[in-house]
């Protein structure tokens, strides 16, 4: 049925499709629907409090007895730099004035802790089948603790060098995240926005470099992308943008409207919201911030400067300053319930992969 089974066996799933864990956008309902459909559902947990993490894990467990994934950022704690903060304040001030926001922050205070001992303890008490990391790997003793408790550990890589580091560290499978991907790049270092390897080039090079299963991510939106990922040597795919158009996604009407009108060339890598490169729909704020080409506060400090702008812009119904994350393949999205999307993707991919030669 599928050309290779290593990833399916590792993750104990029927279909080689991982619904990307997406910070604020994936929901327990989405994860449950995807897992019950035989793929791997998941949640981005980095913005959750410990209580929310506990409640979410319990909610997903009560909705499915299939595999599911909880995902965390593993970024280094931000270094505060008063000069960078002052310069950033000057750069964002015109936008605050335009929106009539009285309080312009002097420093950022974005709220997103890296994976830590407290989160590890929550997971060890109610272990998810899969734990995944983004922005590098959490400390190795935590990885080993999760694996010993029975969780499969995945981590994103955006270059061959990152993939080799992950394989050497003993992760169970590697998510090869190409340049096309929506949302934050999983890059370990914050390389500048201009550099990145596309999925088509990245996946086979990582497949050649490591001995663990590779999951292709970035720009995969339908069965054609899944079949192509297998041809490149991947054992499965991770898809984020495609699941944003499901009713289970936690996005508002303006975000849904943006996805409906998306075109191939309108997204851009930006650090101007969080401090780390993320692919979002381009807008006036992103253009203006990119034109400065200077260092911005570290992740997640930058959120403290940008969040009030994004929120006010959203409240005004004007997306020109809002942070609307999606990838280059968004125009291929279908508005289907998550379980139906999984079934459609499986049908499409299998009809391509199982078509006998010459027909
Ligand atoms: C809205 C959005 C939010 C995301 N949030 C996370 C996240 O919290 N953790 C994570 O590991 N990846 C996150 N990603 C990246 C995905 O894991 C994945 O690499 C990406 O969606 C694949 O590219 P695609 O969007 O073209 O399918 C996010 C992606 C999107 C579109």
Short mmCIF file of C-alpha atoms and ligand atoms in Angstrom, two decimals:
data_model
loop_
_atom_site.label_atom_id
_atom_site.label_comp_id
_atom_site.label_asym_id
_atom_site.label_seq_id
_atom_site.Cartn_x
_atom_site.Cartn_y
_atom_site.Cartn_z
CA UNK A 1 0.00 0.00 0.00
CA UNK A 2 2.81 2.45 0.91
CA UNK A 3 6.29 2.11 -0.69
CA UNK A 4 8.04 1.87 2.68
CA UNK A 5 6.91 1.13 6.18
CA UNK A 6 9.75 2.19 8.51
CA UNK A 7 8.11 5.44 9.60
CA UNK A 8 4.66 3.84 9.88
CA UNK A 9 6.06 1.18 12.18
CA UNK A 10 8.08 3.65 14.24
CA UNK A 11 5.11 5.96 14.83
CA UNK A 12 2.47 3.17 14.89
CA UNK A 13 0.29 4.88 12.28
CA UNK A 14 -1.49 3.66 9.13
CA UNK A 15 -0.71 6.58 6.82
CA UNK A 16 2.61 8.42 6.45
CA UNK A 17 1.12 11.87 7.05
CA UNK A 18 2.03 13.99 10.05
CA UNK A 19 -0.24 16.95 10.70
CA UNK A 20 2.24 19.64 11.69
CA UNK A 21 2.05 20.77 15.29
CA UNK A 22 1.23 24.47 14.90
CA UNK A 23 1.65 26.76 17.92
CA UNK A 24 -1.68 28.58 18.21
CA UNK A 25 -3.36 27.10 15.14
CA UNK A 26 -3.55 23.35 15.70
CA UNK A 27 -6.17 22.22 18.23
CA UNK A 28 -6.90 19.08 20.24
CA UNK A 29 -9.93 18.49 17.96
CA UNK A 30 -7.67 18.59 14.90
CA UNK A 31 -5.10 16.27 16.45
CA UNK A 32 -7.77 13.79 17.55
CA UNK A 33 -9.44 13.79 14.11
CA UNK A 34 -6.13 13.25 12.29
CA UNK A 35 -4.95 10.51 14.65
CA UNK A 36 -8.29 8.70 14.48
CA UNK A 37 -8.02 8.86 10.67
CA UNK A 38 -4.80 6.83 10.89
CA UNK A 39 -2.27 9.65 10.40
CA UNK A 40 -0.35 11.44 13.18
CA UNK A 41 -2.17 14.34 14.81
CA UNK A 42 -0.29 16.79 16.97
CA UNK A 43 -0.19 20.02 18.87
CA UNK A 44 2.38 22.80 19.15
CA UNK A 45 2.68 23.24 22.91
CA UNK A 46 5.32 25.94 23.24
CA UNK A 47 2.93 28.74 24.09
CA UNK A 48 1.04 26.70 26.72
CA UNK A 49 1.25 26.98 30.49
CA UNK A 50 1.95 23.77 32.41
CA UNK A 51 -1.74 23.50 33.34
CA UNK A 52 -2.76 23.90 29.72
CA UNK A 53 -0.22 21.25 28.72
CA UNK A 54 -1.63 18.81 31.29
CA UNK A 55 -5.24 19.51 30.26
CA UNK A 56 -4.44 19.22 26.56
CA UNK A 57 -2.67 15.90 26.94
CA UNK A 58 -5.62 14.53 28.89
CA UNK A 59 -8.08 15.87 26.29
CA UNK A 60 -6.25 14.25 23.37
CA UNK A 61 -5.89 10.96 25.26
CA UNK A 62 -9.61 10.89 25.94
CA UNK A 63 -10.35 11.50 22.23
CA UNK A 64 -8.06 8.93 20.64
CA UNK A 65 -6.20 5.79 21.55
CA UNK A 66 -4.00 6.22 18.47
CA UNK A 67 -0.52 7.82 18.31
CA UNK A 68 -0.24 11.60 18.74
CA UNK A 69 2.56 14.16 18.85
CA UNK A 70 3.30 17.01 21.24
CA UNK A 71 5.81 19.54 19.96
CA UNK A 72 8.09 22.07 21.65
CA UNK A 73 10.55 24.78 20.75
CA UNK A 74 14.10 24.19 21.99
CA UNK A 75 15.50 27.70 21.54
CA UNK A 76 18.22 29.14 23.77
CA UNK A 77 16.97 31.71 26.31
CA UNK A 78 17.03 35.20 24.75
CA UNK A 79 19.93 37.57 25.44
CA UNK A 80 18.67 41.03 26.27
CA UNK A 81 20.45 43.88 24.48
CA UNK A 82 19.39 47.41 25.45
CA UNK A 83 20.77 48.94 22.23
CA UNK A 84 18.92 46.47 20.01
CA UNK A 85 15.74 47.06 22.02
CA UNK A 86 16.07 50.85 21.68
CA UNK A 87 16.69 50.63 17.93
CA UNK A 88 13.77 48.23 17.51
CA UNK A 89 11.51 50.58 19.45
CA UNK A 90 12.43 53.37 17.02
CA UNK A 91 11.69 51.10 14.06
CA UNK A 92 8.22 50.06 15.28
CA UNK A 93 7.16 53.47 16.64
CA UNK A 94 5.65 54.73 13.35
CA UNK A 95 3.37 51.68 13.27
CA UNK A 96 2.25 52.24 16.87
CA UNK A 97 1.49 55.86 16.00
CA UNK A 98 -0.40 54.87 12.86
CA UNK A 99 -2.61 52.52 14.86
CA UNK A 100 -3.09 55.06 17.64
CA UNK A 101 -1.51 52.80 20.25
CA UNK A 102 -0.36 54.91 23.16
CA UNK A 103 2.05 52.50 24.84
CA UNK A 104 5.18 51.67 22.86
CA UNK A 105 7.23 48.99 24.67
CA UNK A 106 10.81 49.84 25.66
CA UNK A 107 11.75 46.21 25.66
CA UNK A 108 10.13 43.02 24.48
CA UNK A 109 8.63 40.40 26.76
CA UNK A 110 7.45 37.64 24.45
CA UNK A 111 6.01 34.72 26.31
CA UNK A 112 7.38 31.36 25.18
CA UNK A 113 9.67 29.23 27.32
CA UNK A 114 11.95 26.61 25.81
CA UNK A 115 11.32 22.96 26.69
CA UNK A 116 12.45 22.51 30.29
CA UNK A 117 12.41 20.17 33.28
CA UNK A 118 8.87 21.16 34.31
CA UNK A 119 7.48 20.35 30.86
CA UNK A 120 9.47 17.12 30.78
CA UNK A 121 7.88 16.07 34.06
CA UNK A 122 4.38 16.67 32.68
CA UNK A 123 5.19 14.53 29.65
CA UNK A 124 6.76 11.74 31.68
CA UNK A 125 3.58 11.53 33.77
CA UNK A 126 1.41 11.14 30.67
CA UNK A 127 3.77 10.31 27.87
CA UNK A 128 2.78 11.19 24.28
CA UNK A 129 3.58 8.59 21.62
CA UNK A 130 5.71 11.16 19.85
CA UNK A 131 7.52 14.28 21.05
CA UNK A 132 8.96 16.64 18.46
CA UNK A 133 11.33 19.58 18.70
CA UNK A 134 11.84 22.68 16.58
CA UNK A 135 14.72 25.23 16.72
CA UNK A 136 17.16 22.46 17.65
CA UNK A 137 17.02 19.61 20.10
CA UNK A 138 16.36 19.88 23.83
CA UNK A 139 19.18 18.75 26.18
CA UNK A 140 20.17 15.17 25.49
CA UNK A 141 19.27 13.84 28.97
CA UNK A 142 15.69 15.05 28.37
CA UNK A 143 15.62 13.35 24.97
CA UNK A 144 16.82 10.09 26.54
CA UNK A 145 14.25 10.39 29.36
CA UNK A 146 11.45 10.72 26.80
CA UNK A 147 12.73 7.80 24.75
CA UNK A 148 13.09 5.64 27.88
CA UNK A 149 9.49 6.48 28.79
CA UNK A 150 8.39 5.21 25.39
CA UNK A 151 8.08 8.40 23.34
CA UNK A 152 9.49 8.55 19.83
CA UNK A 153 11.56 11.74 19.43
CA UNK A 154 11.54 13.76 16.19
CA UNK A 155 13.28 17.03 15.39
CA UNK A 156 13.28 19.41 12.42
CA UNK A 157 16.41 20.06 10.36
CA UNK A 158 16.77 22.69 7.64
CA UNK A 159 20.24 21.69 6.40
CA UNK A 160 22.26 18.49 6.01
CA UNK A 161 24.59 19.60 8.83
CA UNK A 162 21.65 19.99 11.22
CA UNK A 163 20.34 16.57 10.19
CA UNK A 164 23.71 14.96 10.89
CA UNK A 165 23.81 16.55 14.34
CA UNK A 166 20.35 15.18 15.10
CA UNK A 167 21.22 11.69 13.87
CA UNK A 168 24.39 11.71 16.01
CA UNK A 169 22.30 12.79 19.00
CA UNK A 170 20.06 9.74 18.55
CA UNK A 171 16.73 11.17 17.41
CA UNK A 172 14.37 8.53 16.01
CA UNK A 173 13.47 10.36 12.78
CA UNK A 174 14.26 13.72 11.19
CA UNK A 175 11.82 16.23 9.73
CA UNK A 176 13.55 17.77 6.69
CA UNK A 177 11.93 21.19 6.55
CA UNK A 178 12.39 23.00 3.23
CA UNK A 179 12.36 26.70 2.48
CA UNK A 180 8.77 26.58 1.19
CA UNK A 181 7.38 25.69 4.61
CA UNK A 182 4.86 27.88 6.39
CA UNK A 183 5.50 29.04 9.95
CA UNK A 184 8.81 29.17 11.78
CA UNK A 185 11.86 27.60 10.25
CA UNK A 186 13.29 24.95 12.55
CA UNK A 187 16.81 26.22 11.98
CA UNK A 188 19.12 25.77 15.00
CA UNK A 189 20.98 29.00 14.39
CA UNK A 190 19.11 32.08 13.32
CA UNK A 191 20.55 32.34 9.84
CA UNK A 192 19.47 35.44 7.98
CA UNK A 193 16.23 35.25 6.01
CA UNK A 194 17.91 35.06 2.61
CA UNK A 195 19.38 31.56 2.96
CA UNK A 196 17.43 28.35 2.77
CA UNK A 197 17.30 25.00 0.98
CA UNK A 198 14.11 23.98 -0.83
CA UNK A 199 12.36 20.70 -0.01
CA UNK A 200 13.18 19.10 -3.37
CA UNK A 201 16.92 19.64 -2.84
CA UNK A 202 16.98 19.08 0.93
CA UNK A 203 15.14 15.77 1.35
CA UNK A 204 17.33 13.50 -0.80
CA UNK A 205 20.52 15.02 0.60
CA UNK A 206 19.37 14.37 4.16
CA UNK A 207 18.20 10.87 3.18
CA UNK A 208 21.74 10.19 1.89
CA UNK A 209 23.36 11.64 5.02
CA UNK A 210 21.52 9.84 7.85
CA UNK A 211 20.34 6.33 8.72
CA UNK A 212 17.05 7.23 10.41
CA UNK A 213 13.71 7.80 8.60
CA UNK A 214 13.31 11.23 7.02
CA UNK A 215 10.01 13.13 6.95
CA UNK A 216 9.63 15.69 4.14
CA UNK A 217 8.08 19.03 5.09
CA UNK A 218 7.50 22.28 3.24
CA UNK A 219 5.23 22.95 0.28
CA UNK A 220 3.48 19.56 0.38
CA UNK A 221 -0.25 20.10 0.00
CA UNK A 222 -1.76 17.16 -1.86
CA UNK A 223 -1.19 13.57 -2.96
CA UNK A 224 1.27 14.68 -5.63
CA UNK A 225 3.54 16.13 -2.95
CA UNK A 226 3.30 12.97 -0.85
CA UNK A 227 4.16 10.74 -3.82
CA UNK A 228 7.08 13.04 -4.67
CA UNK A 229 8.37 12.82 -1.08
CA UNK A 230 8.53 9.03 -1.37
CA UNK A 231 10.37 9.36 -4.70
CA UNK A 232 12.94 11.56 -2.90
CA UNK A 233 13.52 8.84 -0.31
CA UNK A 234 11.35 10.14 2.54
CA UNK A 235 9.35 7.77 4.72
CA UNK A 236 6.48 10.24 5.09
CA UNK A 237 5.50 13.89 5.13
CA UNK A 238 4.67 16.62 7.63
CA UNK A 239 2.07 19.13 6.43
CA UNK A 240 1.06 22.34 8.17
CA UNK A 241 -0.41 24.88 5.77
CA UNK A 242 -2.77 22.30 4.24
CA UNK A 243 -4.42 21.72 7.65
CA UNK A 244 -4.96 25.45 8.30
CA UNK A 245 -8.06 25.40 6.06
CA UNK A 246 -9.72 22.66 8.12
CA UNK A 247 -12.62 23.81 10.32
CA UNK A 248 -10.72 22.44 13.33
CA UNK A 249 -7.93 25.04 12.89
CA UNK A 250 -7.88 27.84 15.45
CA UNK A 251 -7.77 30.76 13.00
CA UNK A 252 -10.11 33.70 12.53
CA UNK A 253 -12.19 34.66 9.49
CA UNK A 254 -9.60 37.08 8.09
CA UNK A 255 -6.93 34.36 8.22
CA UNK A 256 -9.30 31.95 6.42
CA UNK A 257 -10.06 34.61 3.83
CA UNK A 258 -6.32 35.18 3.29
CA UNK A 259 -5.84 31.45 2.67
CA UNK A 260 -8.69 31.43 0.13
CA UNK A 261 -7.06 34.26 -1.79
CA UNK A 262 -3.46 33.05 -1.41
CA UNK A 263 -1.10 33.04 -4.36
CA UNK A 264 2.20 31.23 -4.85
CA UNK A 265 4.50 34.23 -4.56
CA UNK A 266 3.08 36.32 -1.74
CA UNK A 267 4.79 34.85 1.33
CA UNK A 268 8.11 35.89 2.77
CA UNK A 269 10.56 34.86 5.49
CA UNK A 270 10.55 37.36 8.33
CA UNK A 271 11.98 37.69 11.83
CA UNK A 272 10.03 40.87 12.46
CA UNK A 273 7.33 39.26 14.62
CA UNK A 274 9.09 36.73 16.84
CA UNK A 275 12.84 37.24 16.31
CA UNK A 276 13.21 33.96 14.38
CA UNK A 277 12.64 33.45 10.66
CA UNK A 278 9.07 32.43 9.85
CA UNK A 279 7.20 32.28 6.55
CA UNK A 280 4.13 34.50 6.53
CA UNK A 281 2.07 36.48 4.05
CA UNK A 282 4.10 39.52 3.11
CA UNK A 283 2.77 42.91 4.17
CA UNK A 284 3.76 46.53 4.73
CA UNK A 285 5.22 45.89 8.20
CA UNK A 286 7.38 42.96 7.01
CA UNK A 287 8.66 44.99 4.04
CA UNK A 288 9.51 47.97 6.22
CA UNK A 289 11.29 45.92 8.88
CA UNK A 290 13.26 43.95 6.27
CA UNK A 291 14.52 47.15 4.67
CA UNK A 292 16.53 47.95 7.83
CA UNK A 293 18.57 44.72 7.60
CA UNK A 294 19.73 44.95 11.22
CA UNK A 295 19.66 42.54 14.16
CA UNK A 296 16.33 42.31 15.97
CA UNK A 297 15.76 41.09 19.53
CA UNK A 298 16.10 37.35 20.05
CA UNK A 299 13.16 34.95 19.96
CA UNK A 300 10.74 35.33 21.72
CA UNK A 301 11.61 38.85 22.91
CA UNK A 302 10.62 40.37 19.55
CA UNK A 303 7.02 39.24 20.09
CA UNK A 304 6.79 41.88 22.82
CA UNK A 305 7.31 44.63 20.21
CA UNK A 306 5.26 43.10 17.40
CA UNK A 307 2.30 41.39 19.12
CA UNK A 308 0.42 44.61 20.02
CA UNK A 309 0.69 45.73 16.37
CA UNK A 310 -0.51 42.39 15.01
CA UNK A 311 -3.38 42.28 17.51
CA UNK A 312 -4.53 45.87 16.82
CA UNK A 313 -4.26 45.34 13.08
CA UNK A 314 -6.38 42.18 13.36
CA UNK A 315 -8.96 43.99 15.52
CA UNK A 316 -9.21 46.72 12.86
CA UNK A 317 -9.78 44.10 10.16
CA UNK A 318 -6.58 45.26 8.44
CA UNK A 319 -4.12 42.47 7.76
CA UNK A 320 -1.35 44.84 6.66
CA UNK A 321 0.45 44.55 9.98
CA UNK A 322 -0.84 41.16 11.10
CA UNK A 323 1.28 37.99 11.39
CA UNK A 324 -0.45 35.54 9.02
CA UNK A 325 1.63 32.40 8.80
CA UNK A 326 1.38 30.05 5.85
CA UNK A 327 3.59 28.47 3.23
CA UNK A 328 4.11 28.68 -0.52
CA UNK A 329 1.65 25.89 -1.35
CA UNK A 330 -1.37 27.53 0.35
CA UNK A 331 -3.26 28.00 -2.95
CA UNK A 332 -3.57 24.19 -3.10
CA UNK A 333 -5.49 24.08 0.21
CA UNK A 334 -8.88 22.38 0.41
CA UNK A 335 -11.50 23.36 2.98
CA UNK A 336 -12.25 19.93 4.40
CA UNK A 337 -12.65 18.52 7.91
CA UNK A 338 -9.27 17.18 9.01
CA UNK A 339 -10.32 13.50 8.81
CA UNK A 340 -11.68 14.01 5.28
CA UNK A 341 -8.49 15.80 4.26
CA UNK A 342 -6.41 12.84 5.46
CA UNK A 343 -8.66 10.42 3.52
CA UNK A 344 -8.38 12.59 0.38
CA UNK A 345 -4.59 12.83 0.68
CA UNK A 346 -4.29 9.07 1.13
CA UNK A 347 -6.45 8.38 -1.96
CA UNK A 348 -4.56 10.88 -4.09
CA UNK A 349 -1.12 9.65 -3.06
CA UNK A 350 -1.96 5.98 -3.36
CA UNK A 351 -3.48 6.34 -6.79
CA UNK A 352 -0.18 7.87 -7.95
CA UNK A 353 2.12 5.49 -6.06
CA UNK A 354 0.21 2.32 -6.94
CA UNK A 355 -0.36 3.03 -10.62
CA UNK A 356 1.40 0.26 -12.56
CA UNK A 357 4.10 1.45 -14.97
CA UNK A 358 2.89 1.99 -18.52
CA UNK A 359 -0.73 2.72 -17.64
C1 LIG B 1 0.75 28.36 11.08
C2 LIG B 1 1.92 27.47 11.31
C3 LIG B 1 2.41 27.30 12.61
C4 LIG B 1 3.49 26.44 12.84
N1 LIG B 1 3.91 26.23 14.14
C5 LIG B 1 4.84 25.27 14.39
C6 LIG B 1 5.15 24.88 15.72
O1 LIG B 1 4.61 25.43 16.68
N2 LIG B 1 6.06 23.89 15.91
C7 LIG B 1 6.66 23.26 14.83
O2 LIG B 1 7.45 22.34 15.05
N3 LIG B 1 6.39 23.62 13.56
C8 LIG B 1 5.50 24.58 13.31
N4 LIG B 1 5.19 24.92 12.02
C9 LIG B 1 5.99 24.35 10.90
C10 LIG B 1 5.52 22.95 10.52
O3 LIG B 1 5.98 22.03 11.48
C11 LIG B 1 6.01 22.47 9.16
O4 LIG B 1 7.40 22.46 9.10
C12 LIG B 1 5.46 23.26 7.99
O5 LIG B 1 4.11 23.58 8.18
C13 LIG B 1 5.62 22.48 6.70
O6 LIG B 1 5.38 23.29 5.59
P1 LIG B 1 3.91 23.56 4.96
O7 LIG B 1 3.31 24.59 5.83
O8 LIG B 1 4.20 24.03 3.59
O9 LIG B 1 3.14 22.26 5.00
C14 LIG B 1 4.10 25.77 11.76
C15 LIG B 1 3.60 25.96 10.47
C16 LIG B 1 2.52 26.78 10.23
C17 LIG B 1 1.99 26.92 8.82
#
